[in-house]
Each structure stands twice: as C-alpha cells, then as structure tokens.
C-alpha positions as a Python dict, from the first residue, in 0.01 Angstrom:
ca = {
    (1, 'X'): (0, 0, 0),
    (2, 'X'): (412, -11, 44),
    (3, 'X'): (680, 143, -142),
    (4, 'X'): (1043, 180, -107),
    (5, 'X'): (1208, 503, -157),
    (6, 'X'): (1584, 608, -206),
    (7, 'X'): (1695, 915, -40),
    (8, 'X'): (1602, 1243, -227),
    (9, 'X'): (1844, 1481, -302),
    (10, 'X'): (1885, 1706, -598),
    (11, 'X'): (2211, 1619, -808),
    (12, 'X'): (2456, 1903, -858),
    (13, 'X'): (2584, 2022, -1219),
    (14, 'X'): (2407, 2093, -1508),
    (15, 'X'): (2410, 1912, -1842),
    (16, 'X'): (2340, 2041, -2183),
    (17, 'X'): (2104, 1808, -2344),
    (18, 'X'): (1809, 1850, -2596),
    (19, 'X'): (1997, 2029, -2863),
    (20, 'X'): (1845, 1767, -3113),
    (21, 'X'): (1478, 1795, -2953),
    (22, 'X'): (1389, 2088, -3164),
    (23, 'X'): (1554, 1958, -3465),
    (24, 'X'): (1371, 1632, -3422),
    (25, 'X'): (1037, 1800, -3444),
    (26, 'X'): (1160, 2000, -3750),
    (27, 'X'): (1266, 1690, -3924),
    (28, 'X'): (935, 1531, -3828),
    (29, 'X'): (743, 1818, -3991),
    (30, 'X'): (946, 1824, -4302),
    (31, 'X'): (916, 1448, -4342),
    (32, 'X'): (513, 1486, -4304),
    (33, 'X'): (537, 1803, -4549),
    (34, 'X'): (729, 1589, -4788),
    (35, 'X'): (486, 1299, -4778),
    (36, 'X'): (167, 1484, -4832),
    (37, 'X'): (355, 1704, -5119),
    (38, 'X'): (447, 1372, -5281),
    (39, 'X'): (59, 1272, -5262),
    (40, 'X'): (-39, 1593, -5417),
    (41, 'X'): (206, 1566, -5699),
    (42, 'X'): (68, 1216, -5761),
    (43, 'X'): (-281, 1361, -5798),
    (44, 'X'): (-132, 1653, -6029),
    (45, 'X'): (-14, 1371, -6238),
    (46, 'X'): (-378, 1238, -6292),
    (47, 'X'): (-519, 1570, -6318),
    (48, 'X'): (-276, 1676, -6637),
    (49, 'X'): (-335, 1361, -6807),
    (50, 'X'): (-734, 1387, -6784),
    (51, 'X'): (-872, 1597, -7025),
    (52, 'X'): (-1220, 1539, -6899),
    (53, 'X'): (-1444, 1288, -6720),
    (54, 'X'): (-1795, 1191, -6877),
    (55, 'X'): (-2039, 953, -6732),
    (56, 'X'): (-2067, 699, -6469),
    (57, 'X'): (-1794, 485, -6661),
    (58, 'X'): (-1550, 786, -6671),
    (59, 'X'): (-1622, 878, -6289),
    (60, 'X'): (-1533, 491, -6181),
    (61, 'X'): (-1239, 476, -6419),
    (62, 'X'): (-1108, 809, -6302),
    (63, 'X'): (-1145, 721, -5954),
    (64, 'X'): (-982, 363, -6002),
    (65, 'X'): (-682, 565, -6158),
    (66, 'X'): (-646, 798, -5880),
    (67, 'X'): (-676, 537, -5588),
    (68, 'X'): (-439, 333, -5784),
    (69, 'X'): (-180, 605, -5820),
    (70, 'X'): (-224, 682, -5450),
    (71, 'X'): (-170, 308, -5381),
    (72, 'X'): (132, 288, -5575),
    (73, 'X'): (281, 598, -5392),
    (74, 'X'): (162, 454, -5053),
    (75, 'X'): (364, 148, -5126),
    (76, 'X'): (686, 328, -5176),
    (77, 'X'): (631, 527, -4831),
    (78, 'X'): (543, 217, -4651),
    (79, 'X'): (885, 68, -4787),
    (80, 'X'): (1060, 396, -4681),
    (81, 'X'): (936, 390, -4340),
    (82, 'X'): (1074, 30, -4294),
    (83, 'X'): (1423, 111, -4390),
    (84, 'X'): (1551, 221, -4048),
    (85, 'X'): (1734, 524, -4193),
    (86, 'X'): (1935, 675, -3890),
    (87, 'X'): (1810, 1040, -3967),
    (88, 'X'): (1466, 938, -3932),
    (89, 'X'): (1504, 683, -3650),
    (90, 'X'): (1682, 928, -3435),
    (91, 'X'): (1494, 1236, -3483),
    (92, 'X'): (1134, 1119, -3575),
    (93, 'X'): (1173, 823, -3337),
    (94, 'X'): (1098, 441, -3388),
    (95, 'X'): (779, 461, -3228),
    (96, 'X'): (631, 742, -3434),
    (97, 'X'): (773, 575, -3728),
    (98, 'X'): (587, 272, -3640),
    (99, 'X'): (265, 456, -3614),
    (100, 'X'): (323, 623, -3945),
    (101, 'X'): (393, 291, -4103),
    (102, 'X'): (101, 134, -3955),
    (103, 'X'): (-119, 427, -4093),
    (104, 'X'): (55, 377, -4452),
    (105, 'X'): (-26, 17, -4419),
    (106, 'X'): (-393, 93, -4370),
    (107, 'X'): (-404, 349, -4647),
    (108, 'X'): (-208, 124, -4875),
    (109, 'X'): (-467, -174, -4817),
    (110, 'X'): (-754, 65, -4836),
    (111, 'X'): (-665, 245, -5161),
    (112, 'X'): (-549, -82, -5330),
    (113, 'X'): (-880, -239, -5256),
    (114, 'X'): (-1071, 84, -5366),
    (115, 'X'): (-841, 79, -5682),
    (116, 'X'): (-938, -272, -5783),
    (117, 'X'): (-1308, -214, -5734),
    (118, 'X'): (-1330, 115, -5916),
    (119, 'X'): (-1138, 25, -6204),
    (120, 'X'): (-1320, -308, -6277),
    (121, 'X'): (-1633, -136, -6215),
    (122, 'X'): (-1560, 160, -6466),
    (123, 'X'): (-1414, -105, -6713),
    (124, 'X'): (-1734, -314, -6683),
    (125, 'X'): (-1954, 3, -6764),
    (126, 'X'): (-1747, 92, -7060),
    (127, 'X'): (-1766, -266, -7210),
    (128, 'X'): (-2117, -305, -7105),
    (129, 'X'): (-2042, -637, -6892),
    (130, 'X'): (-2066, -733, -6534),
    (131, 'X'): (-1793, -686, -6278),
    (132, 'X'): (-1706, -1040, -6227),
    (133, 'X'): (-1658, -1090, -6595),
    (134, 'X'): (-1463, -802, -6638),
    (135, 'X'): (-1239, -867, -6322),
    (136, 'X'): (-1162, -1203, -6443),
    (137, 'X'): (-1079, -1046, -6793),
    (138, 'X'): (-853, -798, -6653),
    (139, 'X'): (-668, -1036, -6419),
    (140, 'X'): (-607, -1298, -6681),
    (141, 'X'): (-544, -1094, -7007),
    (142, 'X'): (-385, -763, -6880),
    (143, 'X'): (-4, -758, -6878),
    (144, 'X'): (126, -817, -6517),
    (145, 'X'): (-204, -846, -6356),
    (146, 'X'): (-132, -1190, -6212),
    (147, 'X'): (155, -1083, -6055),
    (148, 'X'): (-43, -778, -5915),
    (149, 'X'): (-314, -1008, -5784),
    (150, 'X'): (-52, -1210, -5599),
    (151, 'X'): (89, -893, -5457),
    (152, 'X'): (-255, -775, -5322),
    (153, 'X'): (-310, -1127, -5161),
    (154, 'X'): (23, -1099, -4990),
    (155, 'X'): (-86, -744, -4875),
    (156, 'X'): (-405, -868, -4725),
    (157, 'X'): (-214, -1160, -4552),
    (158, 'X'): (18, -899, -4404),
    (159, 'X'): (-276, -680, -4293),
    (160, 'X'): (-455, -963, -4125),
    (161, 'X'): (-124, -1058, -3934),
    (162, 'X'): (-88, -712, -3839),
    (163, 'X'): (-444, -680, -3668),
    (164, 'X'): (-438, -641, -3305),
    (165, 'X'): (-630, -952, -3223),
    (166, 'X'): (-387, -1161, -3477),
    (167, 'X'): (-68, -1002, -3370),
    (168, 'X'): (-111, -1103, -2991),
    (169, 'X'): (-156, -1472, -3107),
    (170, 'X'): (143, -1499, -3329),
    (171, 'X'): (497, -1502, -3195),
    (172, 'X'): (728, -1221, -3291),
    (173, 'X'): (909, -1413, -3522),
    (174, 'X'): (626, -1542, -3700),
    (175, 'X'): (478, -1187, -3718),
    (176, 'X'): (836, -1054, -3831),
    (177, 'X'): (860, -1308, -4121),
    (178, 'X'): (488, -1258, -4249),
    (179, 'X'): (551, -863, -4228),
    (180, 'X'): (844, -928, -4485),
    (181, 'X'): (593, -1027, -4734),
    (182, 'X'): (530, -660, -4770),
    (183, 'X'): (841, -626, -4984),
    (184, 'X'): (736, -924, -5226),
    (185, 'X'): (397, -769, -5264),
    (186, 'X'): (526, -431, -5370),
    (187, 'X'): (769, -603, -5622),
    (188, 'X'): (500, -812, -5758),
    (189, 'X'): (266, -491, -5810),
    (190, 'X'): (517, -257, -5944),
    (191, 'X'): (533, -411, -6314),
    (192, 'X'): (134, -360, -6364),
    (193, 'X'): (166, 13, -6271),
    (194, 'X'): (408, 79, -6549),
    (195, 'X'): (252, -137, -6817),
    (196, 'X'): (-103, -66, -6757),
    (197, 'X'): (-101, 297, -6601),
    (198, 'X'): (-218, 550, -6847),
    (199, 'X'): (-51, 827, -6652),
    (200, 'X'): (297, 667, -6701),
    (201, 'X'): (270, 719, -7094),
    (202, 'X'): (496, 1035, -7045),
    (203, 'X'): (868, 944, -7005),
    (204, 'X'): (906, 1198, -6727),
    (205, 'X'): (644, 1048, -6509),
    (206, 'X'): (754, 688, -6578),
    (207, 'X'): (1134, 800, -6485),
    (208, 'X'): (1022, 983, -6167),
    (209, 'X'): (848, 638, -6063),
    (210, 'X'): (1142, 442, -6128),
    (211, 'X'): (1329, 684, -5922),
    (212, 'X'): (1083, 650, -5627),
    (213, 'X'): (1064, 287, -5620),
    (214, 'X'): (1461, 230, -5661),
    (215, 'X'): (1542, 485, -5417),
    (216, 'X'): (1313, 316, -5157),
    (217, 'X'): (1488, 0, -5249),
    (218, 'X'): (1810, 114, -5222),
    (219, 'X'): (1740, 247, -4872),
    (220, 'X'): (1629, -91, -4761),
    (221, 'X'): (1934, -279, -4920),
    (222, 'X'): (2181, -14, -4754),
    (223, 'X'): (2047, 28, -4399),
    (224, 'X'): (1890, -317, -4355),
    (225, 'X'): (2157, -544, -4548),
    (226, 'X'): (2484, -365, -4607),
    (227, 'X'): (2512, -151, -4279),
    (228, 'X'): (2444, -472, -4069),
    (229, 'X'): (2679, -652, -4257),
    (230, 'X'): (2941, -383, -4209),
    (231, 'X'): (2885, -374, -3841),
    (232, 'X'): (2909, -745, -3800),
    (233, 'X'): (3244, -774, -4000),
    (234, 'X'): (3408, -471, -3813),
    (235, 'X'): (3326, -546, -3484),
    (236, 'X'): (3284, -931, -3480),
    (237, 'X'): (3050, -950, -3181),
    (238, 'X'): (3034, -1246, -2956),
    (239, 'X'): (2856, -1352, -2663),
    (240, 'X'): (3089, -1305, -2351),
    (241, 'X'): (2875, -1401, -2041),
    (242, 'X'): (2527, -1494, -1964),
    (243, 'X'): (2384, -1418, -1599),
    (244, 'X'): (2055, -1494, -1450),
    (245, 'X'): (1886, -1198, -1305),
    (246, 'X'): (1544, -1369, -1205),
    (247, 'X'): (1393, -1720, -1284),
    (248, 'X'): (1302, -1622, -1609),
    (249, 'X'): (1524, -1303, -1675),
    (250, 'X'): (1898, -1346, -1803),
    (251, 'X'): (2152, -1062, -1906),
    (252, 'X'): (2372, -1127, -2207),
    (253, 'X'): (2699, -956, -2211),
    (254, 'X'): (2845, -928, -2577),
    (255, 'X'): (3200, -804, -2662),
    (256, 'X'): (3386, -750, -2964),
    (257, 'X'): (3643, -558, -3178),
    (258, 'X'): (3663, -186, -3178),
    (259, 'X'): (3372, -161, -2935),
    (260, 'X'): (3469, 200, -2828),
    (261, 'X'): (3373, 311, -3216),
    (262, 'X'): (3024, 178, -3157),
    (263, 'X'): (2804, 502, -3109),
    (264, 'X'): (2552, 364, -2882),
    (265, 'X'): (2345, 625, -2652),
    (266, 'X'): (2158, 534, -2353),
    (267, 'X'): (1807, 419, -2416),
    (268, 'X'): (1870, 265, -2763),
    (269, 'X'): (1835, -84, -2875),
    (270, 'X'): (1954, -331, -3115),
    (271, 'X'): (1804, -605, -3323),
    (272, 'X'): (2016, -892, -3218),
    (273, 'X'): (2053, -1227, -3412),
    (274, 'X'): (2237, -1515, -3209),
    (275, 'X'): (2396, -1729, -3453),
    (276, 'X'): (2342, -2073, -3277),
    (277, 'X'): (2113, -2356, -3373),
    (278, 'X'): (1743, -2242, -3337),
    (279, 'X'): (1826, -1874, -3287),
    (280, 'X'): (2010, -1734, -3612),
    (281, 'X'): (1689, -1717, -3828),
    (282, 'X'): (1531, -1449, -3622),
    (283, 'X'): (1653, -1101, -3510),
    (284, 'X'): (1481, -974, -3208),
    (285, 'X'): (1491, -600, -3059),
    (286, 'X'): (1642, -564, -2704),
    (287, 'X'): (1744, -252, -2553),
    (288, 'X'): (2095, -204, -2400),
    (289, 'X'): (2069, -239, -2022),
    (290, 'X'): (2394, -116, -1902),
    (291, 'X'): (2541, 199, -1981),
    (292, 'X'): (2813, 163, -2278),
    (293, 'X'): (3143, 148, -2175),
    (294, 'X'): (3336, 118, -2507),
    (295, 'X'): (3429, -248, -2410),
    (296, 'X'): (3101, -442, -2416),
    (297, 'X'): (2726, -414, -2458),
    (298, 'X'): (2469, -584, -2225),
    (299, 'X'): (2110, -670, -2285),
    (300, 'X'): (1853, -795, -2019),
    (301, 'X'): (1572, -1046, -2160),
    (302, 'X'): (1256, -1183, -2013),
    (303, 'X'): (1148, -1508, -2145),
    (304, 'X'): (819, -1442, -2315),
    (305, 'X'): (844, -1685, -2588),
    (306, 'X'): (1085, -1970, -2751),
    (307, 'X'): (1333, -1720, -2889),
    (308, 'X'): (1375, -1514, -2564),
    (309, 'X'): (1370, -1833, -2344),
    (310, 'X'): (1657, -1992, -2547),
    (311, 'X'): (1906, -1715, -2453),
    (312, 'X'): (1953, -1848, -2128),
    (313, 'X'): (2137, -2152, -2304),
    (314, 'X'): (2377, -1934, -2507),
    (315, 'X'): (2745, -2040, -2480),
    (316, 'X'): (3026, -1776, -2448),
    (317, 'X'): (3177, -1731, -2787),
    (318, 'X'): (2865, -1757, -2986),
    (319, 'X'): (2880, -1511, -3279),
    (320, 'X'): (2631, -1216, -3274),
    (321, 'X'): (2476, -1026, -3562),
    (322, 'X'): (2320, -684, -3453),
    (323, 'X'): (2147, -417, -3658),
    (324, 'X'): (2154, -72, -3486),
    (325, 'X'): (2146, 100, -3283),
    (326, 'X'): (1807, 255, -3305),
    (327, 'X'): (1558, 457, -3127),
    (328, 'X'): (1529, 803, -3010),
    (329, 'X'): (1444, 743, -2627),
    (330, 'X'): (1736, 898, -2526),
    (331, 'X'): (1848, 1225, -2322),
    (332, 'X'): (1786, 1451, -2603),
    (333, 'X'): (1414, 1411, -2550),
    (334, 'X'): (1444, 1568, -2227),
    (335, 'X'): (1538, 1908, -2357),
    (336, 'X'): (1686, 2001, -2025),
    (337, 'X'): (1383, 1914, -1831),
    (338, 'X'): (1394, 1674, -1521),
    (339, 'X'): (1271, 1313, -1615),
    (340, 'X'): (1002, 1084, -1465),
    (341, 'X'): (1062, 738, -1579),
    (342, 'X'): (793, 479, -1555),
    (343, 'X'): (869, 107, -1629),
    (344, 'X'): (669, -235, -1619),
    (345, 'X'): (838, -546, -1566),
    (346, 'X'): (1130, -616, -1811),
    (347, 'X'): (1056, -276, -1976),
    (348, 'X'): (1301, -125, -1701),
    (349, 'X'): (1625, -217, -1914),
    (350, 'X'): (1647, 113, -2137),
    (351, 'X'): (1506, 331, -1838),
    (352, 'X'): (1776, 172, -1592),
    (353, 'X'): (2055, 336, -1817),
    (354, 'X'): (1867, 670, -1868),
    (355, 'X'): (1820, 664, -1481),
    (356, 'X'): (2171, 646, -1456),
    (357, 'X'): (2295, 910, -1709),
    (358, 'X'): (1989, 1176, -1747),
    (359, 'X'): (2067, 1513, -1596),
    (360, 'X'): (1872, 1707, -1344),
    (361, 'X'): (1671, 1509, -1101),
    (362, 'X'): (1525, 1183, -1235),
    (363, 'X'): (1245, 993, -1068),
    (364, 'X'): (1199, 623, -1144),
    (365, 'X'): (881, 422, -1078),
    (366, 'X'): (927, 62, -1142),
    (367, 'X'): (586, -175, -1143),
    (368, 'X'): (609, -569, -1148),
    (369, 'X'): (384, -864, -1054),
    (370, 'X'): (642, -1018, -788),
    (371, 'X'): (937, -882, -587),
    (372, 'X'): (1167, -1109, -820),
    (373, 'X'): (1047, -930, -1134),
    (374, 'X'): (1215, -608, -1009),
    (375, 'X'): (1510, -702, -1228),
    (376, 'X'): (1836, -481, -1193),
    (377, 'X'): (1707, -362, -879),
    (378, 'X'): (2042, -402, -720),
    (379, 'X'): (2205, -165, -953),
    (380, 'X'): (1912, 78, -973),
    (381, 'X'): (1942, 108, -566),
    (382, 'X'): (2311, 160, -612),
    (383, 'X'): (2253, 440, -885),
    (384, 'X'): (1998, 613, -660),
    (385, 'X'): (2218, 624, -363),
    (386, 'X'): (2505, 754, -572),
    (387, 'X'): (2298, 1037, -726),
    (388, 'X'): (2080, 1115, -479),
    (389, 'X'): (1776, 1017, -693),
    (390, 'X'): (1416, 897, -614),
    (391, 'X'): (1307, 544, -715),
    (392, 'X'): (977, 391, -595),
    (393, 'X'): (891, 13, -652),
    (394, 'X'): (562, -157, -647),
    (395, 'X'): (449, -512, -671),
    (396, 'X'): (91, -673, -685),
    (397, 'X'): (193, -1037, -561),
    (398, 'X'): (195, -1208, -324),
    (399, 'X'): (239, -903, -97),
    (400, 'X'): (-83, -741, -228),
    (401, 'X'): (39, -387, -242),
    (402, 'X'): (31, -173, -539),
    (403, 'X'): (98, 166, -657),
    (404, 'X'): (-210, 285, -864),
    (405, 'X'): (-115, 382, -1215),
    (406, 'X'): (-336, 702, -1191),
    (407, 'X'): (-292, 1103, -1204),
    (408, 'X'): (-333, 1130, -824),
    (409, 'X'): (-75, 867, -723),
    (410, 'X'): (171, 1037, -984),
    (411, 'X'): (91, 1374, -827),
    (412, 'X'): (154, 1237, -491),
    (413, 'X'): (479, 1081, -550),
    (414, 'X'): (598, 1363, -791),
    (415, 'X'): (416, 1692, -730),
    (416, 'X'): (606, 1847, -1026),
    (417, 'X'): (515, 1576, -1257),
    (418, 'X'): (315, 1810, -1487),
    (419, 'X'): (644, 1999, -1569),
    (420, 'X'): (878, 1673, -1645),
    (421, 'X'): (953, 1489, -1950),
    (422, 'X'): (832, 1137, -1903),
    (423, 'X'): (984, 816, -2052),
    (424, 'X'): (767, 491, -2065),
    (425, 'X'): (866, 130, -2136),
    (426, 'X'): (641, -173, -2079),
    (427, 'X'): (355, -396, -2223),
    (428, 'X'): (116, -200, -2453),
    (429, 'X'): (-196, -189, -2250),
    (430, 'X'): (23, -53, -1944),
    (431, 'X'): (175, 189, -2182),
    (432, 'X'): (-174, 310, -2291),
    (433, 'X'): (-268, 316, -1937),
    (434, 'X'): (40, 513, -1823),
    (435, 'X'): (5, 764, -2094),
    (436, 'X'): (-357, 846, -1983),
    (437, 'X'): (-251, 890, -1625),
    (438, 'X'): (27, 1122, -1715),
    (439, 'X'): (-221, 1331, -1958),
    (440, 'X'): (-462, 1321, -1669),
    (441, 'X'): (-187, 1484, -1445),
    (442, 'X'): (-106, 1750, -1665),
    (443, 'X'): (169, 1636, -1868),
    (444, 'X'): (144, 1752, -2249),
    (445, 'X'): (139, 1477, -2496),
    (446, 'X'): (475, 1607, -2661),
    (447, 'X'): (655, 1538, -2337),
    (448, 'X'): (563, 1170, -2311),
    (449, 'X'): (813, 937, -2487),
    (450, 'X'): (780, 576, -2550),
    (451, 'X'): (901, 354, -2846),
    (452, 'X'): (759, 44, -3005),
    (453, 'X'): (1001, -228, -3149),
    (454, 'X'): (740, -300, -3444),
    (455, 'X'): (951, -198, -3736),
}
C-alpha cells in the first residue's frame, strides 16, 4: 500500500462558520412538523365529514376516502419538494430533500393504489356487485376518472423508472424526463379529487385544497422556470474554454455578465444546459470545481454517458442556461469543526473547492482507479502546500495499492476523525461504504454530509 501525503501544519487563524447549521436543523424540524401537521389536518377533514361508519361497505369506503385524501396531499408535498426553493435547498440540503422526495413518492404510490382498491371494493359491496365490474363503472362513468386513471398509470411508470434496478439502466437524461411525468400525473388526478371527493363539498375545504395545489404549482413555475430564465437573461453565460484534465475528464470554463453578482458558495452546484446541437434538451447537475472569483465559473466533468462525453466538443461562445446555485454541502455544515473530506473519482470536484476554503485543519482523501483519474491533483497539491494541509491519494490500478475504506484506516490516517465533520462525494455504493466506515470510526450521523443530484 502506498500513499502520498502533503506536509502537515495547522493553518493559522480562525473563521466564523456554521452559523446556519443550527438554523438548518430548525428549518428541517419545522418543515417536517408542517408536513405531518398537514397530514393530520387532512385526516381531520375526513373525521369532521363522517358521521358514522357502518358495516364492511362503510369501512372499505371510509378507508378509501382516507387514503385518497392522504394521496392527494402527498401529491402536493411531492411537487413542493421538487420545487428547489432556496430556503429548503440551502438549509435542509439537496440530499435530504431527495430522500424526502423519494419517501413521498413511495407514500404517494402506496396510498393511491390503496385508495383505488379500497374505494372500488367499498362501492362494490354497497352496490352488491363484483370489484371488476364496479371498477370499470367508476372509471368510465364517474367525472374526471379517465384522467385520474391516466395519472395513476403515469405515476406507476415514474415509480418503475425510479426503482434502483431500473435507475441504473437508464441514462440521466431519460430518467430525468420520465420523472417529469409526475407533474402530468398530478395535474390529471386533481380534477377527480374535487368532483368526486365527498370531503370537498364544504367551500372552505375546497378553497384550501385549491390553495395547496396552486401554491405548489406557483413554486414550481417560480423557482424552476422564471428564476432560471432571469439568471440566463441577466448573466448571459457562455463557454469560454474547454480544457482536458484526463483522457475522459474535461473542465469547462463559463463566463458572462455581472458574474460578481452570482452568489455561489464553495461546494454548490448548478444544473447546466448547453445550448448546442445534441445538448440543449437536457440539464445536468455539475458542481463548481474552482473557487468562484466573480469573473467565471468552472465545472469538471467525467465522460459517463453521451451528454457528459459531448462536453469535450463544446466550442467557446456556446450559450449556457444554468439553474442554481443549489446544495448545502458548504462550510456552514462544519459548524466550526475541522473537516475530513472523502472523495472518489470525479467526486473530488466540490471537495477540491472546500479543501481550499474550509477553515481549521481540513484533511482530504481521494480514491481513484488509476493515477490519471486523480483529476485536479496538481491544484490540490498546490492548495495543500500553501495551507499546510494533509492530502492522501490512493489508486487501485495498475500499481495495485489501495487505502482500505474502513474505520481502522480512517483512524490511522486521521486519529481525531471522530470529532471532525465529514464531507463525502462519489458514486452511491462508495458513498454508502464511506458512511458505514465513518460511523464505525465514531463519527455521528449528523456530522456526515453528502448530496444527491436526484431532484
């Protein structure tokens, strides 16, 4: 086993960071409380409108109404979590929002299927017919039910595409556009909630439901359409240069107007859309890989698919549409503690910027398959030498040496690992292994930070 280590010196000076770490937890708790309070209010709506439940038909119908109300509420929550509202993104964090969104998706699918089965069975018992006949009658003869059925089918398609086994087989672009079917599914399903929902006979309940859905739609339009449009018109971003960092890795330098007004924090990312043939139709998330200087932004991209591979052929002057900045993988997460940065492959990009800007005594460990995969190494070594910070490298081919990703190795390299805040960036399987190693080394879960670009 072989590693390379930069000279170890504790940098002088102290920086005030982490002021928003506590506020982030407060916002997270407040948002969770608000979500569950909304769910309880929805249940209260059914309770107020239900005088009594009698017999099997009543129980099935009542359960169908409850699951239907909760499914409709979950749809709105699902959309709100996809809105990329800056308050949530920068405090709760993109990764946690992605997990909440995934959980909301599972709840939505489960509740919607349960609603369909229970309500049809309840109606069948009431009408003394079989569930299949009753289901066909409901779909064909109840108002807005054909649209609701189409919405359910779209939700199921999205659920299948989001399953881990399917997700690994789909390109990011394909998965992304399939995921947008969620909006169409929610739109198609909304009408039948109002027209067929007995709980919305009360004007107040109907108005509240409209406010919930219109508010969710407004968040999507504002933060995912109008805000990126304003950024594009204001800054007029263009590709300035493309530089090859490794055989399959390039850095893209983007410049524009009023770049000093872009509030970009080290560790954040944008969703980039390059307006050139073959690339304009998709927006992909890439982290900023150099400290923002008020004049330009840089991303470093590994060719992992058709879109990312095509960035090597970008021409200077190509227009760029960017959404962001997003992400809470910033210095605020450190809460004044020294940091341990763990990266795998091109996951080094956000951590390279944090390594340069985090206070205290940051330590960086970078795993890669080959020496040429240690991208940005020259820059990292320069930063380490200037700061007197520690950096470790490990490759597995062709030299055959590798740092094990386990608690013993981490404690050996960083004896005070248990008191550090840890930042991770790499492939999902590697990230899971790194989290397990850090927990085994004594790092509490709330001090392990990573982000997913799934939303």
